[in-house]
Tab-separated table of C-alpha atoms in Angstrom:
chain	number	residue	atom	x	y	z
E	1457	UNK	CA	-227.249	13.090	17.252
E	1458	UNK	CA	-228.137	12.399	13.496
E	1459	UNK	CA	-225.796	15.496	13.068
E	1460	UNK	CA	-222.822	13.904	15.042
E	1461	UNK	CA	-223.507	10.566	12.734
E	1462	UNK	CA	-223.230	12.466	10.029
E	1463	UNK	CA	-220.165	14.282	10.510
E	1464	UNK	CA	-218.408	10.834	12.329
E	1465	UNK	CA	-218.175	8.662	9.100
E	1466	UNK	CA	-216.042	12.044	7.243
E	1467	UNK	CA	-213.929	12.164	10.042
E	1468	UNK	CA	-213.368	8.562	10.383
E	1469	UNK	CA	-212.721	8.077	6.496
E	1470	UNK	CA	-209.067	7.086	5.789
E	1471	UNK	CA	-206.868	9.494	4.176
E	1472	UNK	CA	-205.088	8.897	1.074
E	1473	UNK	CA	-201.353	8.284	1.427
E	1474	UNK	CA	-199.299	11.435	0.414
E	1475	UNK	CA	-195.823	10.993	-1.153
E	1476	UNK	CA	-192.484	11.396	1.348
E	1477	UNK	CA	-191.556	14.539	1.394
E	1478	UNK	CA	-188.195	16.260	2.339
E	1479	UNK	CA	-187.704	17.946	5.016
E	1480	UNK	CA	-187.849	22.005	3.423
E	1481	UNK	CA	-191.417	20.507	1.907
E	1482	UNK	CA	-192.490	19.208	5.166
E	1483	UNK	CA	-192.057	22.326	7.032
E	1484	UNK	CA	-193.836	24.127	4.392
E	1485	UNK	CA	-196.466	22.257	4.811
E	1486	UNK	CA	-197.491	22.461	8.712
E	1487	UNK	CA	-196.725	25.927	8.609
E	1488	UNK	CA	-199.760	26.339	5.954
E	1489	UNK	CA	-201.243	23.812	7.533
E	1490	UNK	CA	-201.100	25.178	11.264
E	1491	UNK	CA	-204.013	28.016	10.813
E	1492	UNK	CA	-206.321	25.588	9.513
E	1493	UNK	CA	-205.243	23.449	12.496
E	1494	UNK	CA	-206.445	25.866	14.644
E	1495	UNK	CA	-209.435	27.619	12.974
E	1496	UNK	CA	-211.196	24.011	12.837
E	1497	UNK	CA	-211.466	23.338	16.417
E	1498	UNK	CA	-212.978	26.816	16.257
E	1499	UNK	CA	-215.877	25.172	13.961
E	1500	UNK	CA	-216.199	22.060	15.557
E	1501	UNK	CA	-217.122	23.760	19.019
E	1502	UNK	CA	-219.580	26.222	17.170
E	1503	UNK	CA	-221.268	22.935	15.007
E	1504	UNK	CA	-220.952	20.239	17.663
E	1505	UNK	CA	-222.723	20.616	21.204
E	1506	UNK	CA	-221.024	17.636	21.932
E	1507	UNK	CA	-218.889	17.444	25.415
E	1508	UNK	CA	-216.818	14.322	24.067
E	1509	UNK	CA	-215.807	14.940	20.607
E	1510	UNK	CA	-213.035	12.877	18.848
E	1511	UNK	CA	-209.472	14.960	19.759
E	1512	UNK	CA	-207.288	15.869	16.484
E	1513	UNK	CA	-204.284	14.601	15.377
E	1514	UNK	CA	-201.234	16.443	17.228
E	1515	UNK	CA	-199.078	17.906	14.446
E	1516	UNK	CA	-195.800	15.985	14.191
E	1517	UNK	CA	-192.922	17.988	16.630
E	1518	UNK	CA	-190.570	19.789	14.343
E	1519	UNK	CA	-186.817	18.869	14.311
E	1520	UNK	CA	-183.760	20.971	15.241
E	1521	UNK	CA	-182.159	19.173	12.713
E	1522	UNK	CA	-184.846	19.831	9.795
E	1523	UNK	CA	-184.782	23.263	10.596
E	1524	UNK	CA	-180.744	23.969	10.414
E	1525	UNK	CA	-180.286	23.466	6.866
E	1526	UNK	CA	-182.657	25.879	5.673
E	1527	UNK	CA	-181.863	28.363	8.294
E	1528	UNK	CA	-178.219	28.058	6.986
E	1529	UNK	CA	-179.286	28.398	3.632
E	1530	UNK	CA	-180.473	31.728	3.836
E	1531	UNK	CA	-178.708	32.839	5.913
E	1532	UNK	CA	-175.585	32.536	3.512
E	1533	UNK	CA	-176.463	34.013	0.760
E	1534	UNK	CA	-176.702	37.376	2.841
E	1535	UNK	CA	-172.952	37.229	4.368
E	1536	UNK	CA	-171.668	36.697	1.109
E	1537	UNK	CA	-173.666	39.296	-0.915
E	1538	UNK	CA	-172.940	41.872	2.140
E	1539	UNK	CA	-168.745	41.972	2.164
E	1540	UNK	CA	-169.724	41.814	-1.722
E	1541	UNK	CA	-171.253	44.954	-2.106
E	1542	UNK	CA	-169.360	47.004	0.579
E	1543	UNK	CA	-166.310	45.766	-1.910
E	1544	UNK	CA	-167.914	47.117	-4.492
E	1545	UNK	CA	-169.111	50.566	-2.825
E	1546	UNK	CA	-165.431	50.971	-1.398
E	1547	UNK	CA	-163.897	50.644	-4.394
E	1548	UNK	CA	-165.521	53.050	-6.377
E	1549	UNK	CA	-165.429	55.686	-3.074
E	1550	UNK	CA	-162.012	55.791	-2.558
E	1551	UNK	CA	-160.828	57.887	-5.485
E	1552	UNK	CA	-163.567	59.262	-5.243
E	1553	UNK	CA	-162.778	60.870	-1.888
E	1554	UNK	CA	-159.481	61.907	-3.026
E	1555	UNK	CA	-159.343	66.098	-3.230
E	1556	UNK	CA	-158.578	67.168	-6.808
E	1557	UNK	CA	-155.907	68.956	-5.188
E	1558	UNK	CA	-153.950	66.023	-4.507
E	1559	UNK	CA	-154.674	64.356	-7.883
E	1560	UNK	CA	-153.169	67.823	-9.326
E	1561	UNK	CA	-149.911	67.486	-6.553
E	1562	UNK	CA	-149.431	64.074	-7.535
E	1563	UNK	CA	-149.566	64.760	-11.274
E	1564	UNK	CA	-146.798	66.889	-10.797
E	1565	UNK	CA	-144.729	65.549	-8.697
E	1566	UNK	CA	-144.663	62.654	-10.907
E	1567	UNK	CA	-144.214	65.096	-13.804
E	1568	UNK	CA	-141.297	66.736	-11.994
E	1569	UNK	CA	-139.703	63.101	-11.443
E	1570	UNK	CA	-140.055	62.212	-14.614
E	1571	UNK	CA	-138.162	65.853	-16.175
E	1572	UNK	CA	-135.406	65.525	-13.200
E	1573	UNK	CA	-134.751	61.724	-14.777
E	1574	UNK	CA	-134.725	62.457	-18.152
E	1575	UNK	CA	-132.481	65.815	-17.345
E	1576	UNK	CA	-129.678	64.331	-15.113
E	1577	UNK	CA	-129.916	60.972	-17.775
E	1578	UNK	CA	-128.634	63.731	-20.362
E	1579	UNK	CA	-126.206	65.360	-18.303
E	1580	UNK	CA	-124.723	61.626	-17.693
E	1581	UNK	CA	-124.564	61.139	-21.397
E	1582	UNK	CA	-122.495	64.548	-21.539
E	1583	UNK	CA	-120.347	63.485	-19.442
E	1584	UNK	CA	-119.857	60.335	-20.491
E	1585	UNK	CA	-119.121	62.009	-24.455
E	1586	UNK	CA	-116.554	64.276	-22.705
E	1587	UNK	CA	-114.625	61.969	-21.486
E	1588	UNK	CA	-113.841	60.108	-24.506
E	1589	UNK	CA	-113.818	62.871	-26.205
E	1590	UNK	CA	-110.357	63.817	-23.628
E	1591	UNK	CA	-109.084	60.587	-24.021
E	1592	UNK	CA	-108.680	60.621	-27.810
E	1593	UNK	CA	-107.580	64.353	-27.305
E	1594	UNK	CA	-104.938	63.868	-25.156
E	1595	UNK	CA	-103.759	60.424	-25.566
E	1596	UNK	CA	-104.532	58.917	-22.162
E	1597	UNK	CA	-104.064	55.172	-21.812
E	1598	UNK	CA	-107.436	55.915	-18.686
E	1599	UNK	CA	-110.374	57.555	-19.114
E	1600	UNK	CA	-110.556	60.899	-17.039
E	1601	UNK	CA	-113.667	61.548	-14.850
E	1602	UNK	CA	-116.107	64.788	-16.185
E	1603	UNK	CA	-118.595	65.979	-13.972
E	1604	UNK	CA	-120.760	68.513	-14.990
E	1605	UNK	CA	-122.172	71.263	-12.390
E	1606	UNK	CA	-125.615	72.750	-12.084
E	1607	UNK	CA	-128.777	72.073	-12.563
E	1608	UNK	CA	-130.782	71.519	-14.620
E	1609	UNK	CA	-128.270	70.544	-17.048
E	1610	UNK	CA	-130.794	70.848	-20.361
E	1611	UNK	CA	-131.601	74.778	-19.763
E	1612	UNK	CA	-127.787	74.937	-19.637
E	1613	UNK	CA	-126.933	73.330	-22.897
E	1614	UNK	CA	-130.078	75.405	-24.486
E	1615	UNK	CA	-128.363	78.056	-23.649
E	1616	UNK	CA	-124.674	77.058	-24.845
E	1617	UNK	CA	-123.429	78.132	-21.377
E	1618	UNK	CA	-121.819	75.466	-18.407
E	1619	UNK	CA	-121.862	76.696	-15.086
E	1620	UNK	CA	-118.891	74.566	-14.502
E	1621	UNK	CA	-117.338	71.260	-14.990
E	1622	UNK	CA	-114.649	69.437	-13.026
E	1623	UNK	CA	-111.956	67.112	-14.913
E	1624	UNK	CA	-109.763	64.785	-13.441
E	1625	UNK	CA	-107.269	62.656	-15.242
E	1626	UNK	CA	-105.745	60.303	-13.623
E	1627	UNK	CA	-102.112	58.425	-14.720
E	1628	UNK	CA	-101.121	61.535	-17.246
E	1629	UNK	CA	-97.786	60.895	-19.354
E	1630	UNK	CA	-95.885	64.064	-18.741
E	1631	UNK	CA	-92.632	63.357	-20.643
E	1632	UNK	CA	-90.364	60.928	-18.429
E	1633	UNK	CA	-92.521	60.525	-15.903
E	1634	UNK	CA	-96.350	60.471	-15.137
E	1635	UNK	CA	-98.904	62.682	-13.386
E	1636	UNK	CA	-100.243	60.880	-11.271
E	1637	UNK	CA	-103.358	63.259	-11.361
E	1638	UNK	CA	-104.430	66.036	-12.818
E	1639	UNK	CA	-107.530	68.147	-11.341
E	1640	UNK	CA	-109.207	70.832	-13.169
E	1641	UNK	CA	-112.413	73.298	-12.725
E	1642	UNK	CA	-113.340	75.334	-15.240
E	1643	UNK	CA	-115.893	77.611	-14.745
E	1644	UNK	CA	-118.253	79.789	-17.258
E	1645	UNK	CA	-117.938	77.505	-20.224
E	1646	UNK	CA	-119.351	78.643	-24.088
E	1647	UNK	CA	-120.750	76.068	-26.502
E	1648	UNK	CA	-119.618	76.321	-29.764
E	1649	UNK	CA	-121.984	74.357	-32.455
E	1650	UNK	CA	-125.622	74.425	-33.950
E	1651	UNK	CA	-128.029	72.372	-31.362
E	1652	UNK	CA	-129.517	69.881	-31.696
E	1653	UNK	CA	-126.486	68.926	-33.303
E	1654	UNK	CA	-123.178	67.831	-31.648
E	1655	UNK	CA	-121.247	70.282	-29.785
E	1656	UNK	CA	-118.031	71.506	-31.970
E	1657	UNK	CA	-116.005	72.419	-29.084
E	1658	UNK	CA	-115.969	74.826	-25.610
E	1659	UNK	CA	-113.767	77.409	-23.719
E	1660	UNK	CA	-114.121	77.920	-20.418
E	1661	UNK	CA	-113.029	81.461	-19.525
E	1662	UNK	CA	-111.066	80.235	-16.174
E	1663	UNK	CA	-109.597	77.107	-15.390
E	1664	UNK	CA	-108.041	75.994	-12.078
E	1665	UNK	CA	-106.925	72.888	-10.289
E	1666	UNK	CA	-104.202	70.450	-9.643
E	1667	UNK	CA	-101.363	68.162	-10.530
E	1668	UNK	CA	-99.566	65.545	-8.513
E	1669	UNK	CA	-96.459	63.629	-9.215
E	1670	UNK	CA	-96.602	60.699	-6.987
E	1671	UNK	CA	-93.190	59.384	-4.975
E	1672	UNK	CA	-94.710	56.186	-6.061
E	1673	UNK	CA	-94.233	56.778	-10.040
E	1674	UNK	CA	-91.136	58.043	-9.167
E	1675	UNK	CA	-89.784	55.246	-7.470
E	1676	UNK	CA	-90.994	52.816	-10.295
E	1677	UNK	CA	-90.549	54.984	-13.612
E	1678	UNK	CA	-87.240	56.456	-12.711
E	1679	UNK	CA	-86.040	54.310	-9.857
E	1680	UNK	CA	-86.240	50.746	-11.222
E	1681	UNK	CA	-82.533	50.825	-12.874
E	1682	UNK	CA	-80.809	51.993	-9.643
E	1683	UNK	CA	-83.737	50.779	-6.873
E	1684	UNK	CA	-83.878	54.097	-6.064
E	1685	UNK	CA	-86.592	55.900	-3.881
E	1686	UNK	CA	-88.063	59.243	-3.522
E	1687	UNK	CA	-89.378	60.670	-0.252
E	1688	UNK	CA	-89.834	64.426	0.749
E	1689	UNK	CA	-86.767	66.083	2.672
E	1690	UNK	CA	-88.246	69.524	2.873
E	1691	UNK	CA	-90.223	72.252	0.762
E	1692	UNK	CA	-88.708	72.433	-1.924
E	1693	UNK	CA	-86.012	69.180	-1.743
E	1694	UNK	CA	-85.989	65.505	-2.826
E	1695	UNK	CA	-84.083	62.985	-1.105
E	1696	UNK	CA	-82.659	60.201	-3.160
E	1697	UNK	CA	-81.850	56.475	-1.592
E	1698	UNK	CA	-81.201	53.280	-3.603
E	1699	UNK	CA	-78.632	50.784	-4.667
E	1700	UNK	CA	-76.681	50.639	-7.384
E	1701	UNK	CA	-74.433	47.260	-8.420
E	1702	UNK	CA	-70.848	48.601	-9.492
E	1703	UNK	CA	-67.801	45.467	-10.053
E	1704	UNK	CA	-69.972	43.194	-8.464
E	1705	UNK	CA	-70.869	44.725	-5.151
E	1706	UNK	CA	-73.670	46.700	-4.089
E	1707	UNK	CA	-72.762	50.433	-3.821
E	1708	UNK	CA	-75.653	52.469	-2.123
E	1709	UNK	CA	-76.459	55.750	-3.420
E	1710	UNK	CA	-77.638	58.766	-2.109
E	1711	UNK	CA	-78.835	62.343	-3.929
E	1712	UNK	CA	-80.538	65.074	-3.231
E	1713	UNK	CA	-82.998	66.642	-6.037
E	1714	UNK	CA	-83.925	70.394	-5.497
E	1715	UNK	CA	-87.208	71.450	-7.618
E	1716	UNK	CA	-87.320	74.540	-9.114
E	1717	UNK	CA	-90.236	75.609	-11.952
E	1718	UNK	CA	-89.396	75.206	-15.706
E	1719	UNK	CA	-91.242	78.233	-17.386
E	1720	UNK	CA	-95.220	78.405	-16.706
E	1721	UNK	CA	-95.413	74.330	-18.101
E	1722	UNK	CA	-93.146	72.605	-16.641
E	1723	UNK	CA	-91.020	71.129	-13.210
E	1724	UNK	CA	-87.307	70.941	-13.255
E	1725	UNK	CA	-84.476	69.476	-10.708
E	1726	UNK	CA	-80.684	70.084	-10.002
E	1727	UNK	CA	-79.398	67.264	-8.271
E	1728	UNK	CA	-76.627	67.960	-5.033
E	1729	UNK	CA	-75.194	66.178	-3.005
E	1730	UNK	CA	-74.377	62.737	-4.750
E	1731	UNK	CA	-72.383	60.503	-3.189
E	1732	UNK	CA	-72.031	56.399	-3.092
E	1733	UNK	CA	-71.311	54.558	0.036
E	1734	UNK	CA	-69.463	51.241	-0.199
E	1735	UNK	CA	-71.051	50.531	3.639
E	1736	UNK	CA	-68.325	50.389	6.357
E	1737	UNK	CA	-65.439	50.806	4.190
E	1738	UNK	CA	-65.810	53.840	2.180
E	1739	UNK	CA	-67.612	56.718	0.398
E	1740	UNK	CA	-67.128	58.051	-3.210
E	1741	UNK	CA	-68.322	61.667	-4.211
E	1742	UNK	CA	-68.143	62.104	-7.838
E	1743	UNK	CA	-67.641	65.927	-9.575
E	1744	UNK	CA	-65.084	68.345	-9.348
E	1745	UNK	CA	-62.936	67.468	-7.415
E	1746	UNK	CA	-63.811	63.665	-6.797
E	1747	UNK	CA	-63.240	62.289	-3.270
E	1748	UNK	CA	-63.082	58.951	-1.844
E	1749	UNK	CA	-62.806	58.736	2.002
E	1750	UNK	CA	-63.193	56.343	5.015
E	1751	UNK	CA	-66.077	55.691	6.776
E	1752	UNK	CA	-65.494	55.702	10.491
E	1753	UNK	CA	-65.333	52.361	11.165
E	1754	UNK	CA	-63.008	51.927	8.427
E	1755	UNK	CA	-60.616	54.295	9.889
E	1756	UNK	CA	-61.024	53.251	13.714
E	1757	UNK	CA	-59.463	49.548	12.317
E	1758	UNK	CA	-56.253	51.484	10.421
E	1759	UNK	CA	-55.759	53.741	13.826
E	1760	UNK	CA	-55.050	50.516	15.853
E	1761	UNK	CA	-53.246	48.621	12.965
E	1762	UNK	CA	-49.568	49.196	12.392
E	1763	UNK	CA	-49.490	47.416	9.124
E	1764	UNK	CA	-52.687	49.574	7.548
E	1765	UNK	CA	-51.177	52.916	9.519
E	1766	UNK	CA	-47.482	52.867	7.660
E	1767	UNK	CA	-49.476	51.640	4.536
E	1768	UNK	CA	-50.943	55.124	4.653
E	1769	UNK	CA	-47.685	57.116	6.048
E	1770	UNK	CA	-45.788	55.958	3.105
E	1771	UNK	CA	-47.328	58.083	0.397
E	1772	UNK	CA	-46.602	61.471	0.763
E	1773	UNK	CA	-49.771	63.375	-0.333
E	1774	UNK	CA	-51.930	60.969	2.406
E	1775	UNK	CA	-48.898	61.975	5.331
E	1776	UNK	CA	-49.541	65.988	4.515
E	1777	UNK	CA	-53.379	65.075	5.040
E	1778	UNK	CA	-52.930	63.492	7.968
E	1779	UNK	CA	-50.641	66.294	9.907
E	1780	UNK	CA	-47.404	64.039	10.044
E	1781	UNK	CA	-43.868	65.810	8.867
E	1782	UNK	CA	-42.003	64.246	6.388
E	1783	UNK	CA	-39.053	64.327	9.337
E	1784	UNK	CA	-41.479	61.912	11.673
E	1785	UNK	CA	-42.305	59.356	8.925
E	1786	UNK	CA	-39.220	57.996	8.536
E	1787	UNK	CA	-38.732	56.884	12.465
E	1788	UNK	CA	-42.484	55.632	12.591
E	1789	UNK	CA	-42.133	53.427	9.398
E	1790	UNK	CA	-39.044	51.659	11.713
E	1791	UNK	CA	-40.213	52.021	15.407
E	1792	UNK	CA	-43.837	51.090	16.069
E	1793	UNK	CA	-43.185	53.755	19.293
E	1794	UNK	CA	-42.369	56.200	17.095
E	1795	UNK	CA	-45.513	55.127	15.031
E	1796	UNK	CA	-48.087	54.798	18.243
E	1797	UNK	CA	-47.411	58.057	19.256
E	1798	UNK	CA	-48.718	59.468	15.536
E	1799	UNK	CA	-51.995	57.017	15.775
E	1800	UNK	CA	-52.663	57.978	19.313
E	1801	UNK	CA	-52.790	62.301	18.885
E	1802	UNK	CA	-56.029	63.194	19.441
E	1803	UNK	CA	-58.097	64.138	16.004
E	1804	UNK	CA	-56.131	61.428	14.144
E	1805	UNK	CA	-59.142	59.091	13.552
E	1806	UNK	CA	-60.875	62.443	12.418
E	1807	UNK	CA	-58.009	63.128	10.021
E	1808	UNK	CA	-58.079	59.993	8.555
E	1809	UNK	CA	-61.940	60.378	7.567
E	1810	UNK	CA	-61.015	63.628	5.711
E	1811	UNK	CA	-58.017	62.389	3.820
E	1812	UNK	CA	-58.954	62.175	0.649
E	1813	UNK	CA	-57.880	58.937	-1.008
E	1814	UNK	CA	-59.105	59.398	-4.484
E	1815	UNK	CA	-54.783	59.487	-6.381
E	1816	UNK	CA	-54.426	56.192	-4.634
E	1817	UNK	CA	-57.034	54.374	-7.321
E	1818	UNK	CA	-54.423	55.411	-10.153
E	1819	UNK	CA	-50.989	55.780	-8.180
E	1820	UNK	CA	-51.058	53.406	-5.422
E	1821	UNK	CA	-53.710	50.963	-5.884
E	1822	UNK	CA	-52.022	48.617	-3.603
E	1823	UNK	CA	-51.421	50.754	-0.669
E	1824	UNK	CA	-55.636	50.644	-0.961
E	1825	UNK	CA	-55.799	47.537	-1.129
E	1826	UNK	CA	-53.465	46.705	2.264
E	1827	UNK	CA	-56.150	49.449	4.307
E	1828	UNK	CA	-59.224	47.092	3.076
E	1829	UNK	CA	-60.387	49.319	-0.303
E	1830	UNK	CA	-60.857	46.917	-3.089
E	1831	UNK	CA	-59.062	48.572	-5.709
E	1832	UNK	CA	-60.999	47.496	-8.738
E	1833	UNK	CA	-64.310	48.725	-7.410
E	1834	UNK	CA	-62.483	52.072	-6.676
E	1835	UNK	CA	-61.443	52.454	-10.179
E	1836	UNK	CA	-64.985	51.593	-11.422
E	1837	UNK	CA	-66.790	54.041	-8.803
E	1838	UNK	CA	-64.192	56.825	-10.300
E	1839	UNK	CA	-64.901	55.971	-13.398
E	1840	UNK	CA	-68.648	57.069	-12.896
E	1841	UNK	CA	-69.446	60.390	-13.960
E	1842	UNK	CA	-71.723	63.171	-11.862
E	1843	UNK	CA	-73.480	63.667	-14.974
E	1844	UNK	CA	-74.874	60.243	-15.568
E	1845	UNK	CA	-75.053	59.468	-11.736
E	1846	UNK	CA	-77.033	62.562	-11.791
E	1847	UNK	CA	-79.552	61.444	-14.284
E	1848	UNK	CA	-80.152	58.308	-12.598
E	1849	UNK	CA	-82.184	60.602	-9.904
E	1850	UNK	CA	-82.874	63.719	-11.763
E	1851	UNK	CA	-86.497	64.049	-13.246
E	1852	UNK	CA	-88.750	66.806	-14.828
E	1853	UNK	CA	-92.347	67.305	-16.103
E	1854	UNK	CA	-94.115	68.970	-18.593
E	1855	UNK	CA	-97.873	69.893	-19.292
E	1856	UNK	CA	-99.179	68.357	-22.433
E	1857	UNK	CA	-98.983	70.244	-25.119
E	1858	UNK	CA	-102.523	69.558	-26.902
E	1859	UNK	CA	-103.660	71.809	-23.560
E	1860	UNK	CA	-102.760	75.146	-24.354
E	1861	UNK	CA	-103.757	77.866	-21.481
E	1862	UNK	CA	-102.691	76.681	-18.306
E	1863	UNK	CA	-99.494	77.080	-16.048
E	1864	UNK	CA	-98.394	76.037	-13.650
E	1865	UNK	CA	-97.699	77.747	-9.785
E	1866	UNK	CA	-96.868	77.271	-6.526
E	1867	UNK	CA	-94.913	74.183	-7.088
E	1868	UNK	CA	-94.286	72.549	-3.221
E	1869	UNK	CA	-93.226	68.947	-2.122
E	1870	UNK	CA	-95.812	67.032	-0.153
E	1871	UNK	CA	-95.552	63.913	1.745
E	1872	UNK	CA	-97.002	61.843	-0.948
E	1873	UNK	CA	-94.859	63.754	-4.097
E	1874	UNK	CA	-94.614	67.236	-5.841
E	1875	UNK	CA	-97.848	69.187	-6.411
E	1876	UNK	CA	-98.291	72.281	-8.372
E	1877	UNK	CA	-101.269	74.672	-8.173
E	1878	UNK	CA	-102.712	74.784	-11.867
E	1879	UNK	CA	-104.319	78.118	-13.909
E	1880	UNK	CA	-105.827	79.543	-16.422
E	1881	UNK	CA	-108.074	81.330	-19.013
E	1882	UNK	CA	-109.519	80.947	-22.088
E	1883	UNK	CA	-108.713	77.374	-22.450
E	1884	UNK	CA	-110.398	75.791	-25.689
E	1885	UNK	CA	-111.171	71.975	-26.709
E	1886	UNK	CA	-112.305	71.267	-30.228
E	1887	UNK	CA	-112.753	73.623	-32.610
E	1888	UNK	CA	-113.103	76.648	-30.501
E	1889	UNK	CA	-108.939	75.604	-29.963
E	1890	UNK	CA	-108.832	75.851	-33.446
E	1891	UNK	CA	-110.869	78.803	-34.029
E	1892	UNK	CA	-108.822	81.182	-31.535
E	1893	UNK	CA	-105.402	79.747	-31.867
């Protein structure tokens, strides 16, 4: 018992008041606090006999809510370091797992790139030197289009020697008219000139190719005067059709241009077949000899009119045409029986359309004039020579002459103009020209 008094008044003494403490601090604290908690009892029951002894505080119950914040607090600092270092780890891994073998492949294929670039950036360049280099050459109002073959192009100009290069020019002034294009492909081409330095010049030991002369150039270079167009009639044939003004009507006129080859350079036409149509009254063929004769309907209106019938009977050269005796024209310039019975024989329309009418413009221009022929436009149409009716349609072409080498063959009309195959050999540019000519 003196024991128990003892021990009562320690237990019993008041304990000095500790400062708040947060919640982190708290839970420190019981946790350290929790094994003393339990190892006194442990004394207590060894050191006091006593059934009844005072019971112990009960620790305070821990909150959810005290508990969270630290629980969070560590735990974050883990998911952020983890994604952290994987980062870090797969980073420096993946080229790292990448075969030197396909470093080496990738090298060169980007290598390879880079030399197929820079190789078809210089054959570009080439081209684009060639070209102007033709242009200045040869005159051209547009620049032609080079293309250089093979590949690669630098191993080719190391060597001085061109696979091959195609030309075209386009809108070519070949004398009167123009080429509408010209295609060319010359083939085993030789350098001339010191490299690095500019190339001097080239000749290209075969050339072939190309040229066209358009119906369309035709029709505006040599058609404009006379509004004449060009269209294909057959292989080797040009048909002519515009208008021409002549005394103040419009006289249609029709030609037909035959092409034939002028040397190895050039295209040539004879012209056939001219003739101008006044339309349904008559037509006018100039040459040797001229003729001027009816058009059908012009002739159906004199067979059934008396007045434009004895108009006609009373010049002698026009009876003999028509088939009437000088012993009938008498009685049919007096009795319209007489006269029906000449109009009405079979083949007289016919006859009429054949009768040439041409020594009425000078000798009887009024005996025109009563069948419906305007005698001052028939003396202008005979007044119009073949010649310069013929130039009008007539046309011809030659190769330039700064391009020495080529000829021309095959020469054929197309639906869309004239084309002619193009050859040759040994054809220079530059100073190689010079050198060999």
């Amino acid at each position: 018992m003196d024991q128990k008094s003892e021990q009562d008044p320690e237990r019993e003494a008041p304990r000095e008041q500790e400062p708040e403490r947060t919640p982190e601090q708290k839970s420190e604290a019981e946790s350290e606090s929790e094994p003393e908690r339990h190892s006194e009892p442990e004394q207590e029951s060894k050191q006091d006999p006593d059934p009844d002894p005072a019971p112990a505080p009960a620790p305070a119950p821990e909150r959810e809510s005290d508990r969270q914040p630290e629980q969070e607090s560590e735990r974050q600092p883990e998911r952020q370091s983890e994604p952290e270092r994987a980062g870090r780890r797969g980073g420096r891994g993946r080229l790292g797992r990448v075969p030197l073998t396909t470093k080496l492949v990738a090298g060169l294929l980007v290598g390879a790139t880079l030399l197929v670039v820079a190789d078809r950036c210089a054959a570009m360049y080439a081209e684009k030197r060639a070209e102007q280099t033709l242009r200045d050459k040869l005159g051209l109002e547009a620049t032609p289009d080079v293309h250089i073959h093979g590949f690669p192009f630098l191993t080719q100009l190391l060597s001085k020697r061109l696979d091959g290069v195609d030309v075209t020019v386009p809108d070519a002034p070949a004398g009167r008219v123009t080429l509408a294009e010209v295609r060319a492909e010359a083939t085993d081409i030789r350098l001339d000139g010191d490299l690095p330095l500019p190339v001097d010049g080239a000749r290209a030991a075969r050339v072939n190719g190309n040229v066209l002369l358009a119906f369309d150039d035709l029709d505006r270079e040599l058609g404009a005067p006379a509004q004449v167009r060009f269209r294909a009639l057959d292989r080797q044939s040009v048909r002519a059709d515009g208008e021409l003004p002549v005394a103040g009507r419009v006289v249609r006129i029709h030609a037909v241009a035959h092409i034939r080859r002028d040397g190895d350079r050039g295209v040539t036409t004879s012209v056939s077949g001219m003739r101008l149509d006044v339309p349904g009254i008559a037509t006018y063929r100039p040459g040797r000899p001229a003729r001027l004769r009816l058009h059908p309907q012009a002739a159906e209106k004199i067979s059934h009119d008396k007045s434009k019938a004895r108009a006609l009977l009373a010049v002698p050269s026009v009876a003999r045409q028509l088939g009437v005796a000088p012993e009938d024209t008498g009685p049919a310039m007096r009795d319209d029986e007489r006269l029906s019975r000449i109009t009405e024989r079979p083949g007289f329309k016919e006859k009429l359309m054949r009768a040439n009418l041409v020594d009425l413009v000078a000798d009887r221009p009024e005996a025109l004039e009563r069948v419906g022929v305007d005698p001052v436009l028939a003396r202008a149409l005979v007044r119009l020579r073949a010649q310069d009716l013929s130039e009008r349609v007539a046309f011809s072409f030659q190769l330039p002459k700064q391009v020495k080498g080529l000829r021309l063959r095959n020469i054929t009309v197309e639906r869309d103009g004239i084309r002619a195959d193009l050859t040759g050999s040994g054809l220079a540019v530059g100073t190689a020209r010079r050198a060999g000519s």
